[in-house]
CSV table of C-alpha atoms and ligand atoms in Angstrom, one decimal:
chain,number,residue,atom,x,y,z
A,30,UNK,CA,24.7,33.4,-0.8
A,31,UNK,CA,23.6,29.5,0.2
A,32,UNK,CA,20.2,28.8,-0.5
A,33,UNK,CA,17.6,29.8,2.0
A,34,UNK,CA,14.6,27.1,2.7
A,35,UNK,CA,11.5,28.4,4.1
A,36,UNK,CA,9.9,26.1,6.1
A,37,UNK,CA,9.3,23.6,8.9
A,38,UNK,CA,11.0,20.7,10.1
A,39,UNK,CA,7.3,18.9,10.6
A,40,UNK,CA,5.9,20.4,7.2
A,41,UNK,CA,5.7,17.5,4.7
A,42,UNK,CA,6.4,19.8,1.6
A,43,UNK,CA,9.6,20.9,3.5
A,44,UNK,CA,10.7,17.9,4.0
A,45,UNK,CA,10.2,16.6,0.3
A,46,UNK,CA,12.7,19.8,-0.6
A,47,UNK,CA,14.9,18.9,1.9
A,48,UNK,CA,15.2,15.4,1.0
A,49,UNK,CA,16.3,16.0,-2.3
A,50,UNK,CA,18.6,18.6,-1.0
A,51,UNK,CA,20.4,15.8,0.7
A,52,UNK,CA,20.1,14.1,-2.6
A,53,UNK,CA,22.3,17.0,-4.4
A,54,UNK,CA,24.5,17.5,-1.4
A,55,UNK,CA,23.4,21.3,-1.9
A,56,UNK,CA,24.1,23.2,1.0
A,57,UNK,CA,21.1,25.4,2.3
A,58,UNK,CA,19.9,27.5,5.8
A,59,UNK,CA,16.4,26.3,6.7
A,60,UNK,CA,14.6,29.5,7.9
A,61,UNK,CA,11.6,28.0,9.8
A,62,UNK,CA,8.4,29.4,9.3
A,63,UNK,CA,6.1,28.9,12.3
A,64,UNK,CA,3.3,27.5,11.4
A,65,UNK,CA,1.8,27.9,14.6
A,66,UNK,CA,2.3,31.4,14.9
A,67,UNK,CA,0.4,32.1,11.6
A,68,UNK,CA,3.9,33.5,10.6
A,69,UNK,CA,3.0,32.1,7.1
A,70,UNK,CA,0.0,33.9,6.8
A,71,UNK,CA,1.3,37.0,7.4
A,72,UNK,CA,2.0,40.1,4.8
A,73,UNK,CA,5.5,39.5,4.0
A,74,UNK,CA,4.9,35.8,3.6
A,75,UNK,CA,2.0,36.3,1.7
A,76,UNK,CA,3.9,38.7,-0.6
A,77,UNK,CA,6.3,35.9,-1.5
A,78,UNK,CA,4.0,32.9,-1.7
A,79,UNK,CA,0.6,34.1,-2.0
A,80,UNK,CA,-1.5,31.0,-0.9
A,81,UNK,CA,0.2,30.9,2.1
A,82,UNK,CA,1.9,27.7,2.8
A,83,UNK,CA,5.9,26.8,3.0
A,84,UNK,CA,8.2,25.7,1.7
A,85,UNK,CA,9.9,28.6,-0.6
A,86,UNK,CA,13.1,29.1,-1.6
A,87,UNK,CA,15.3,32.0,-2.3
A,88,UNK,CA,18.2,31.1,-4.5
A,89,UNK,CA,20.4,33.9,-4.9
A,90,UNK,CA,17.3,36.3,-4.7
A,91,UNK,CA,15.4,34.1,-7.5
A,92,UNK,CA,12.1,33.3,-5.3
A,93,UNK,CA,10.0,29.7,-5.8
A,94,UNK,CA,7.6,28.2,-4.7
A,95,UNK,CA,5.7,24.7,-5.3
A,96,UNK,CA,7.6,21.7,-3.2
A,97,UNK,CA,7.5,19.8,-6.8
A,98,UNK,CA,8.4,22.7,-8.9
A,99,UNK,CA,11.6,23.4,-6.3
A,100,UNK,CA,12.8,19.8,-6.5
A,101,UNK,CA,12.7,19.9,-10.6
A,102,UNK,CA,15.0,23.5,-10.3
A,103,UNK,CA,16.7,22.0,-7.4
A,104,UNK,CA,17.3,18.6,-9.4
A,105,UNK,CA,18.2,20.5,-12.8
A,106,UNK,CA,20.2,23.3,-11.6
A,107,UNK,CA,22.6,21.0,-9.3
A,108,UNK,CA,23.9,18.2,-11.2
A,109,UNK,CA,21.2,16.0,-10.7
A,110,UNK,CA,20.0,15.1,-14.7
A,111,UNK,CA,20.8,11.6,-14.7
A,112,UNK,CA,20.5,10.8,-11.1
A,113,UNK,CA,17.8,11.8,-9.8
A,114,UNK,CA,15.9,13.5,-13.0
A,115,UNK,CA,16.0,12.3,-16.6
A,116,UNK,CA,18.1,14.4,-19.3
A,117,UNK,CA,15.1,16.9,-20.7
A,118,UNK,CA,16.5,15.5,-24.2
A,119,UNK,CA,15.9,12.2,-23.9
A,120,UNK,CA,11.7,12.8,-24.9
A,121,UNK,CA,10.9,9.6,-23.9
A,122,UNK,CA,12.2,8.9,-21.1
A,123,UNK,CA,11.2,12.0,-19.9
A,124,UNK,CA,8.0,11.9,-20.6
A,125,UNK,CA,7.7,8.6,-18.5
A,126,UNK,CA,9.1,10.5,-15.4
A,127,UNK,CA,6.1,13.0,-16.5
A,128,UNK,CA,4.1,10.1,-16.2
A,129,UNK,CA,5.0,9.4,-13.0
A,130,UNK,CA,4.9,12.7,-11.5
A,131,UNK,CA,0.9,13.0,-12.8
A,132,UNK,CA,0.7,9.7,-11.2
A,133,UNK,CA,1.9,11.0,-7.4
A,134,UNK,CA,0.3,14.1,-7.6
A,135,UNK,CA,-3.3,12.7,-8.7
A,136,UNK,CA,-3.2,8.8,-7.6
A,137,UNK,CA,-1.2,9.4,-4.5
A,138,UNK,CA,-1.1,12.7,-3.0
A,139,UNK,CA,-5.2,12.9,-2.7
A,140,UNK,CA,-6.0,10.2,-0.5
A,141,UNK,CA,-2.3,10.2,1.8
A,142,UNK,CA,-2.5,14.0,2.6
A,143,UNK,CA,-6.6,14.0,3.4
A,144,UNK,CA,-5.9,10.9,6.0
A,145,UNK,CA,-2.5,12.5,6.9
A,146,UNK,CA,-4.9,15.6,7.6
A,147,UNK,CA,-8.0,13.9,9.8
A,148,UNK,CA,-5.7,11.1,11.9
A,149,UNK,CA,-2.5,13.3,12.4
A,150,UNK,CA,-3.1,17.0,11.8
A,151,UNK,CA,-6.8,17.1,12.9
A,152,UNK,CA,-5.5,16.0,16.4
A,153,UNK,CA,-2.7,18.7,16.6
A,154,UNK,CA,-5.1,21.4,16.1
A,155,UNK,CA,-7.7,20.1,18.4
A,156,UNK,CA,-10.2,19.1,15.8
A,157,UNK,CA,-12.2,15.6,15.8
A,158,UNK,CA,-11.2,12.9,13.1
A,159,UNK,CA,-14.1,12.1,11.1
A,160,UNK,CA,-14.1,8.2,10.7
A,161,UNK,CA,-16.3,8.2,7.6
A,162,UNK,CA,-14.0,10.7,5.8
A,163,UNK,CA,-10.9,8.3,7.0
A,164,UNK,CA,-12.9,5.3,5.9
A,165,UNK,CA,-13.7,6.4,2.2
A,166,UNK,CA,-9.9,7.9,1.9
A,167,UNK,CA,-8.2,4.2,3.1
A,168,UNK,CA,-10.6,2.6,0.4
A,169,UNK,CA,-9.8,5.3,-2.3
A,170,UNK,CA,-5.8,4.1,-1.3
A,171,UNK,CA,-6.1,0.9,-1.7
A,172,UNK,CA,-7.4,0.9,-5.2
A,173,UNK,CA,-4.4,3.0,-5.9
A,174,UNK,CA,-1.9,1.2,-4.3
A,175,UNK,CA,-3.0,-1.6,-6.7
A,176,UNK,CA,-2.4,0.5,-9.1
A,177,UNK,CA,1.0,0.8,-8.0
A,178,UNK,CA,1.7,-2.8,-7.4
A,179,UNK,CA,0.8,-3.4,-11.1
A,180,UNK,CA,2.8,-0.8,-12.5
A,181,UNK,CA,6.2,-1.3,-10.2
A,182,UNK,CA,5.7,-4.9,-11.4
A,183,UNK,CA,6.7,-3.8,-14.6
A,184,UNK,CA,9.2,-0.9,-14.2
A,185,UNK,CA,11.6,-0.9,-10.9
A,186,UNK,CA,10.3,2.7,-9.9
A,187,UNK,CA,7.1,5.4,-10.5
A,188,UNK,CA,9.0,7.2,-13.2
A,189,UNK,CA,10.5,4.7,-15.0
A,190,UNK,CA,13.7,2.1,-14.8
A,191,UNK,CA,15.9,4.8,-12.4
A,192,UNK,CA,14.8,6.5,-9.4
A,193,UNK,CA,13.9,9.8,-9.5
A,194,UNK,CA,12.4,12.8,-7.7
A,195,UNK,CA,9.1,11.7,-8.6
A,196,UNK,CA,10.0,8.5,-6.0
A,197,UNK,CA,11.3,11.0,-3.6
A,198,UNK,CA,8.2,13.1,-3.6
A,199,UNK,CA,5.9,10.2,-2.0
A,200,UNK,CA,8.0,10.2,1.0
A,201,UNK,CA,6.7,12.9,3.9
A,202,UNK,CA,3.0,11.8,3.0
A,203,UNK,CA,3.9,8.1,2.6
A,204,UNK,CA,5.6,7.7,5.9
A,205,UNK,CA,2.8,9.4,7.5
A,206,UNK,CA,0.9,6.5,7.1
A,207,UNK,CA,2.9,4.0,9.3
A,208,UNK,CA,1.4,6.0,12.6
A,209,UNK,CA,-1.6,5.9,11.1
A,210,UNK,CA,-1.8,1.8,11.2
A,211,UNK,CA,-0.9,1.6,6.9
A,212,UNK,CA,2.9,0.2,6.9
A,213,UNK,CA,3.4,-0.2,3.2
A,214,UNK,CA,6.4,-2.2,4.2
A,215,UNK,CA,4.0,-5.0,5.8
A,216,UNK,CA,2.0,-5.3,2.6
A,217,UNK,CA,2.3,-8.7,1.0
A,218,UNK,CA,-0.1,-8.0,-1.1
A,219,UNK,CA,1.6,-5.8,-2.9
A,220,UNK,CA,5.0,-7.1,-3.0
A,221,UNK,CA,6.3,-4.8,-5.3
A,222,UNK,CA,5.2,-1.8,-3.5
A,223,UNK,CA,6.7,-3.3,-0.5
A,224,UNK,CA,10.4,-3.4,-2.8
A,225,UNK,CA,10.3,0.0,-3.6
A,226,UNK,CA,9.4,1.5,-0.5
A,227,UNK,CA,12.0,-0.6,1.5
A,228,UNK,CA,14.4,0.7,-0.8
A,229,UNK,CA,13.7,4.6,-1.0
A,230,UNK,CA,13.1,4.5,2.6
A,231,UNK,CA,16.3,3.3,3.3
A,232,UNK,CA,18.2,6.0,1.9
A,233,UNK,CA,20.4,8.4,3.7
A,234,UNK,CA,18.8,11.4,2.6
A,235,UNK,CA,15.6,10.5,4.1
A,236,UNK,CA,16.2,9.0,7.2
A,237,UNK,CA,18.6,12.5,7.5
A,238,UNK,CA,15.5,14.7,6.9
A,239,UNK,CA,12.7,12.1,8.7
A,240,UNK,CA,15.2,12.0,11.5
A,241,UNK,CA,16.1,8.0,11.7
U,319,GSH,N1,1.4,22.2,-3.2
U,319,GSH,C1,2.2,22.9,-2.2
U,319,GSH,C2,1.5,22.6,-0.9
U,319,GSH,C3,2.1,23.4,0.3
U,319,GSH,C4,1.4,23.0,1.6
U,319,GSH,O1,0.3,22.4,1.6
U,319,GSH,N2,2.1,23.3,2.7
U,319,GSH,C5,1.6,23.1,4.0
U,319,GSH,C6,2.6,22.4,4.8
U,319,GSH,S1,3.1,20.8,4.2
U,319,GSH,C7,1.1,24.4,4.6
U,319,GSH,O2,1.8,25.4,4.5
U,319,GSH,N3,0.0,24.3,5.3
U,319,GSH,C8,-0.5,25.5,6.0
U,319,GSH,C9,-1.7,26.1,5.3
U,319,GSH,O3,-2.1,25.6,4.2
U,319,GSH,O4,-2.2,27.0,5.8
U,319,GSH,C10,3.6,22.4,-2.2
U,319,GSH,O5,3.9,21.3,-2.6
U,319,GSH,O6,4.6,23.2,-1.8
Protein backbone atom coordinates (compact mmCIF):
# COMPACT_ATOMS: atom_id res chain seq x y z
CA UNK A 1 0.00 0.00 0.00
CA UNK A 2 1.95 3.58 -0.77
CA UNK A 3 2.19 5.77 2.00
CA UNK A 4 -0.80 8.02 2.77
CA UNK A 5 0.09 11.79 3.83
CA UNK A 6 -2.46 13.62 5.70
CA UNK A 7 -2.36 16.97 5.14
CA UNK A 8 -2.45 20.27 3.26
CA UNK A 9 -0.72 21.63 0.43
CA UNK A 10 -0.55 25.30 2.46
CA UNK A 11 0.20 23.44 5.98
CA UNK A 12 3.88 24.18 6.77
CA UNK A 13 4.26 20.75 8.76
CA UNK A 14 2.99 19.08 5.51
CA UNK A 15 5.14 20.50 3.58
CA UNK A 16 8.35 19.72 5.82
CA UNK A 17 7.12 15.82 5.26
CA UNK A 18 6.67 16.29 1.92
CA UNK A 19 9.98 17.81 1.32
CA UNK A 20 11.82 15.11 2.60
CA UNK A 21 9.65 12.72 0.77
CA UNK A 22 11.03 14.26 -2.36
CA UNK A 23 14.35 13.86 -0.63
CA UNK A 24 13.89 9.78 -0.46
CA UNK A 25 12.05 9.58 -3.80
CA UNK A 26 9.31 7.73 -1.57
CA UNK A 27 6.23 7.54 -3.29
CA UNK A 28 3.13 8.70 -1.32
CA UNK A 29 -0.90 9.82 -1.86
CA UNK A 30 -1.48 13.17 -0.12
CA UNK A 31 -5.01 12.89 1.42
CA UNK A 32 -5.78 16.59 2.14
CA UNK A 33 -7.25 17.42 5.26
CA UNK A 34 -9.31 20.65 5.04
CA UNK A 35 -8.36 22.75 7.32
CA UNK A 36 -10.95 25.08 6.74
CA UNK A 37 -13.62 22.76 7.04
CA UNK A 38 -12.52 21.86 10.65
CA UNK A 39 -12.09 18.30 9.00
CA UNK A 40 -9.04 17.99 11.37
CA UNK A 41 -10.90 18.58 14.35
CA UNK A 42 -13.33 16.20 13.79
CA UNK A 43 -13.81 12.53 15.62
CA UNK A 44 -11.99 10.36 13.34
CA UNK A 45 -9.18 12.88 13.02
CA UNK A 46 -9.02 13.38 16.51
CA UNK A 47 -8.87 9.58 17.09
CA UNK A 48 -5.71 9.32 15.02
CA UNK A 49 -3.89 12.48 16.13
CA UNK A 50 -5.41 13.73 19.16
CA UNK A 51 -4.29 17.42 19.24
CA UNK A 52 -5.64 17.99 16.16
CA UNK A 53 -3.34 19.19 13.58
CA UNK A 54 -1.91 17.52 10.17
CA UNK A 55 0.26 16.06 8.89
CA UNK A 56 -0.07 12.11 9.78
CA UNK A 57 0.96 9.34 8.07
CA UNK A 58 -0.23 5.86 7.61
CA UNK A 59 2.48 3.60 6.53
CA UNK A 60 1.23 0.32 5.90
CA UNK A 61 -1.38 0.85 8.77
CA UNK A 62 1.54 1.93 11.26
CA UNK A 63 0.00 5.55 12.21
CA UNK A 64 2.48 8.78 13.16
CA UNK A 65 2.32 11.71 13.91
CA UNK A 66 4.81 14.74 14.74
CA UNK A 67 6.15 16.50 11.23
CA UNK A 68 9.86 15.92 12.97
CA UNK A 69 9.25 12.57 14.26
CA UNK A 70 7.82 11.44 10.50
CA UNK A 71 10.87 12.83 8.70
CA UNK A 72 13.35 10.75 11.26
CA UNK A 73 11.10 7.36 10.38
CA UNK A 74 10.69 8.63 6.89
CA UNK A 75 14.69 9.36 6.71
CA UNK A 76 15.66 5.96 8.58
CA UNK A 77 13.24 3.60 7.10
CA UNK A 78 14.08 4.72 3.31
CA UNK A 79 17.57 4.71 2.70
CA UNK A 80 18.31 8.00 3.86
CA UNK A 81 21.23 7.28 6.87
CA UNK A 82 24.00 8.97 5.36
CA UNK A 83 22.27 11.41 3.22
CA UNK A 84 20.07 13.03 4.78
CA UNK A 85 20.40 11.60 8.59
CA UNK A 86 23.56 10.45 10.30
CA UNK A 87 24.17 6.55 10.93
CA UNK A 88 22.54 6.11 14.65
CA UNK A 89 26.12 4.41 15.34
CA UNK A 90 28.22 7.02 14.66
CA UNK A 91 27.46 8.71 18.61
CA UNK A 92 28.95 11.63 17.74
CA UNK A 93 28.02 12.69 14.88
CA UNK A 94 24.75 11.97 15.81
CA UNK A 95 24.54 13.64 18.68
CA UNK A 96 25.59 16.87 16.71
CA UNK A 97 22.53 16.39 14.30
CA UNK A 98 20.61 16.17 17.94
CA UNK A 99 22.13 19.30 18.49
CA UNK A 100 20.88 20.76 15.70
CA UNK A 101 17.47 19.55 15.82
CA UNK A 102 17.11 21.17 19.59
CA UNK A 103 18.55 24.13 17.95
CA UNK A 104 15.43 24.54 15.14
CA UNK A 105 12.90 23.46 17.36
CA UNK A 106 13.81 25.99 20.28
CA UNK A 107 15.99 28.86 18.50
CA UNK A 108 14.05 28.82 15.30
CA UNK A 109 10.69 27.49 15.23
CA UNK A 110 9.38 29.97 18.20
CA UNK A 111 9.76 33.25 16.79
CA UNK A 112 9.24 32.16 12.60
CA UNK A 113 5.91 30.29 13.29
CA UNK A 114 4.37 33.19 15.91
CA UNK A 115 5.24 36.01 13.02
CA UNK A 116 4.26 33.34 10.30
CA UNK A 117 0.94 33.27 12.59
CA UNK A 118 0.14 37.31 13.16
CA UNK A 119 1.38 38.66 9.46
CA UNK A 120 0.20 35.64 7.31
CA UNK A 121 -2.29 33.35 9.10
CA UNK A 122 -3.92 36.08 11.29
CA UNK A 123 -4.97 37.75 7.94
CA UNK A 124 -6.51 34.52 6.42
CA UNK A 125 -8.74 34.07 9.22
CA UNK A 126 -9.78 37.57 9.49
CA UNK A 127 -8.07 38.43 12.68
CA UNK A 128 -5.90 41.74 13.24
CA UNK A 129 -2.00 41.50 13.38
CA UNK A 130 -0.77 42.78 16.51
CA UNK A 131 2.39 44.98 15.72
CA UNK A 132 3.77 44.83 19.23
CA UNK A 133 3.64 40.90 19.22
CA UNK A 134 5.39 41.10 15.50
CA UNK A 135 7.81 43.69 16.82
CA UNK A 136 9.14 41.56 19.98
CA UNK A 137 9.14 38.24 17.68
CA UNK A 138 11.49 40.06 14.63
CA UNK A 139 13.79 41.23 17.67
CA UNK A 140 13.67 37.69 19.41
CA UNK A 141 14.89 36.42 15.47
CA UNK A 142 17.50 38.44 15.08
CA UNK A 143 19.33 37.49 18.07
CA UNK A 144 18.92 33.99 16.89
CA UNK A 145 19.78 34.37 13.54
CA UNK A 146 23.21 35.56 14.99
CA UNK A 147 23.28 32.77 16.51
CA UNK A 148 23.16 30.96 13.41
CA UNK A 149 25.60 33.07 11.58
CA UNK A 150 28.19 32.19 14.31
CA UNK A 151 27.58 28.66 14.28
CA UNK A 152 27.31 28.02 10.22
CA UNK A 153 30.61 29.98 10.32
CA UNK A 154 32.09 27.09 11.78
CA UNK A 155 30.26 23.95 10.42
CA UNK A 156 28.67 24.11 6.67
CA UNK A 157 25.05 23.21 8.01
CA UNK A 158 22.71 23.18 11.54
CA UNK A 159 23.59 19.58 12.18
CA UNK A 160 26.87 19.32 11.50
CA UNK A 161 29.38 19.11 8.22
CA UNK A 162 26.42 17.23 5.79
CA UNK A 163 23.00 18.36 5.30
CA UNK A 164 20.39 16.84 7.01
CA UNK A 165 16.75 16.79 7.84
CA UNK A 166 17.34 18.99 10.57
CA UNK A 167 18.32 21.74 7.47
CA UNK A 168 15.23 20.60 5.79
CA UNK A 169 12.93 21.22 8.64
CA UNK A 170 13.49 25.21 8.68
CA UNK A 171 12.12 25.36 5.30
CA UNK A 172 7.98 25.99 5.31
CA UNK A 173 8.55 28.49 8.26
CA UNK A 174 11.71 30.01 6.91
CA UNK A 175 10.32 30.86 3.51
CA UNK A 176 7.37 32.30 5.14
CA UNK A 177 9.38 35.04 6.06
CA UNK A 178 10.28 36.42 2.54
CA UNK A 179 6.43 37.80 2.23
CA UNK A 180 6.76 38.94 5.38
CA UNK A 181 9.60 41.60 4.39
CA UNK A 182 12.72 39.11 6.18
CA UNK A 183 14.64 37.63 2.88
CA UNK A 184 17.35 35.69 4.66
CA UNK A 185 18.89 35.56 1.24
CA UNK A 186 19.45 39.59 1.38
CA UNK A 187 21.20 39.42 4.72
CA UNK A 188 24.81 40.59 4.49
CA UNK A 189 25.00 40.53 7.76
CA UNK A 190 24.98 37.24 8.15
CA UNK A 191 26.74 35.95 5.26
CA UNK A 192 26.80 32.55 6.25
CA UNK A 193 23.20 32.29 6.84
CA UNK A 194 22.78 33.76 3.57
CA UNK A 195 25.12 30.42 2.07
CA UNK A 196 23.14 28.02 3.59
CA UNK A 197 19.84 29.18 2.75
CA UNK A 198 20.79 29.88 -0.92
CA UNK A 199 21.75 26.42 -1.06
CA UNK A 200 18.89 24.38 0.65
CA UNK A 201 16.51 26.67 -1.06
CA UNK A 202 17.73 25.75 -4.17
CA UNK A 203 17.07 22.24 -4.05
CA UNK A 204 14.57 20.28 -6.17
CA UNK A 205 12.74 18.91 -3.48
CA UNK A 206 11.70 22.08 -2.21
CA UNK A 207 11.00 24.20 -4.92
CA UNK A 208 8.77 20.76 -5.98
CA UNK A 209 6.77 21.02 -2.68
CA UNK A 210 6.99 25.22 -2.32
CA UNK A 211 5.81 25.10 -5.92
CA UNK A 212 8.83 27.13 -7.75
N1 LIG B 1 4.37 19.89 16.05
C1 LIG B 1 3.39 19.55 15.05
C2 LIG B 1 2.61 20.81 14.71
C3 LIG B 1 1.47 20.55 13.79
C4 LIG B 1 0.75 21.84 13.42
O1 LIG B 1 0.91 22.88 14.07
N2 LIG B 1 -0.01 21.75 12.32
C5 LIG B 1 -0.76 22.90 11.89
C6 LIG B 1 -0.60 23.09 10.40
S1 LIG B 1 1.11 23.43 9.98
C7 LIG B 1 -2.23 22.67 12.17
O2 LIG B 1 -2.75 21.58 12.00
N3 LIG B 1 -2.90 23.73 12.59
C8 LIG B 1 -4.29 23.70 12.90
C9 LIG B 1 -4.55 23.69 14.37
O3 LIG B 1 -3.62 23.66 15.18
O4 LIG B 1 -5.74 23.70 14.71
C10 LIG B 1 4.09 18.95 13.81
O5 LIG B 1 5.24 19.32 13.58
O6 LIG B 1 3.51 18.11 13.11
Amino acid sequence: MVLKLYGNPHSTCTQRVRTVLEELSVPYELVVIELQKGEHKSPEFVAIQPFGQVPYIDDDGFKLFESRAIARYLALKNGGVGKIIPDPKNLQKFALFEQGASIEQSNFDPSVSALAFENVFKPLLGQKTDPATVEKHKTTLAGKLAGYEALLSRQKYIGGDELTIVDIFHLPYGALLKVQGIDLLESDKYPNVKRWWAELTSRPSWKKVSGQ
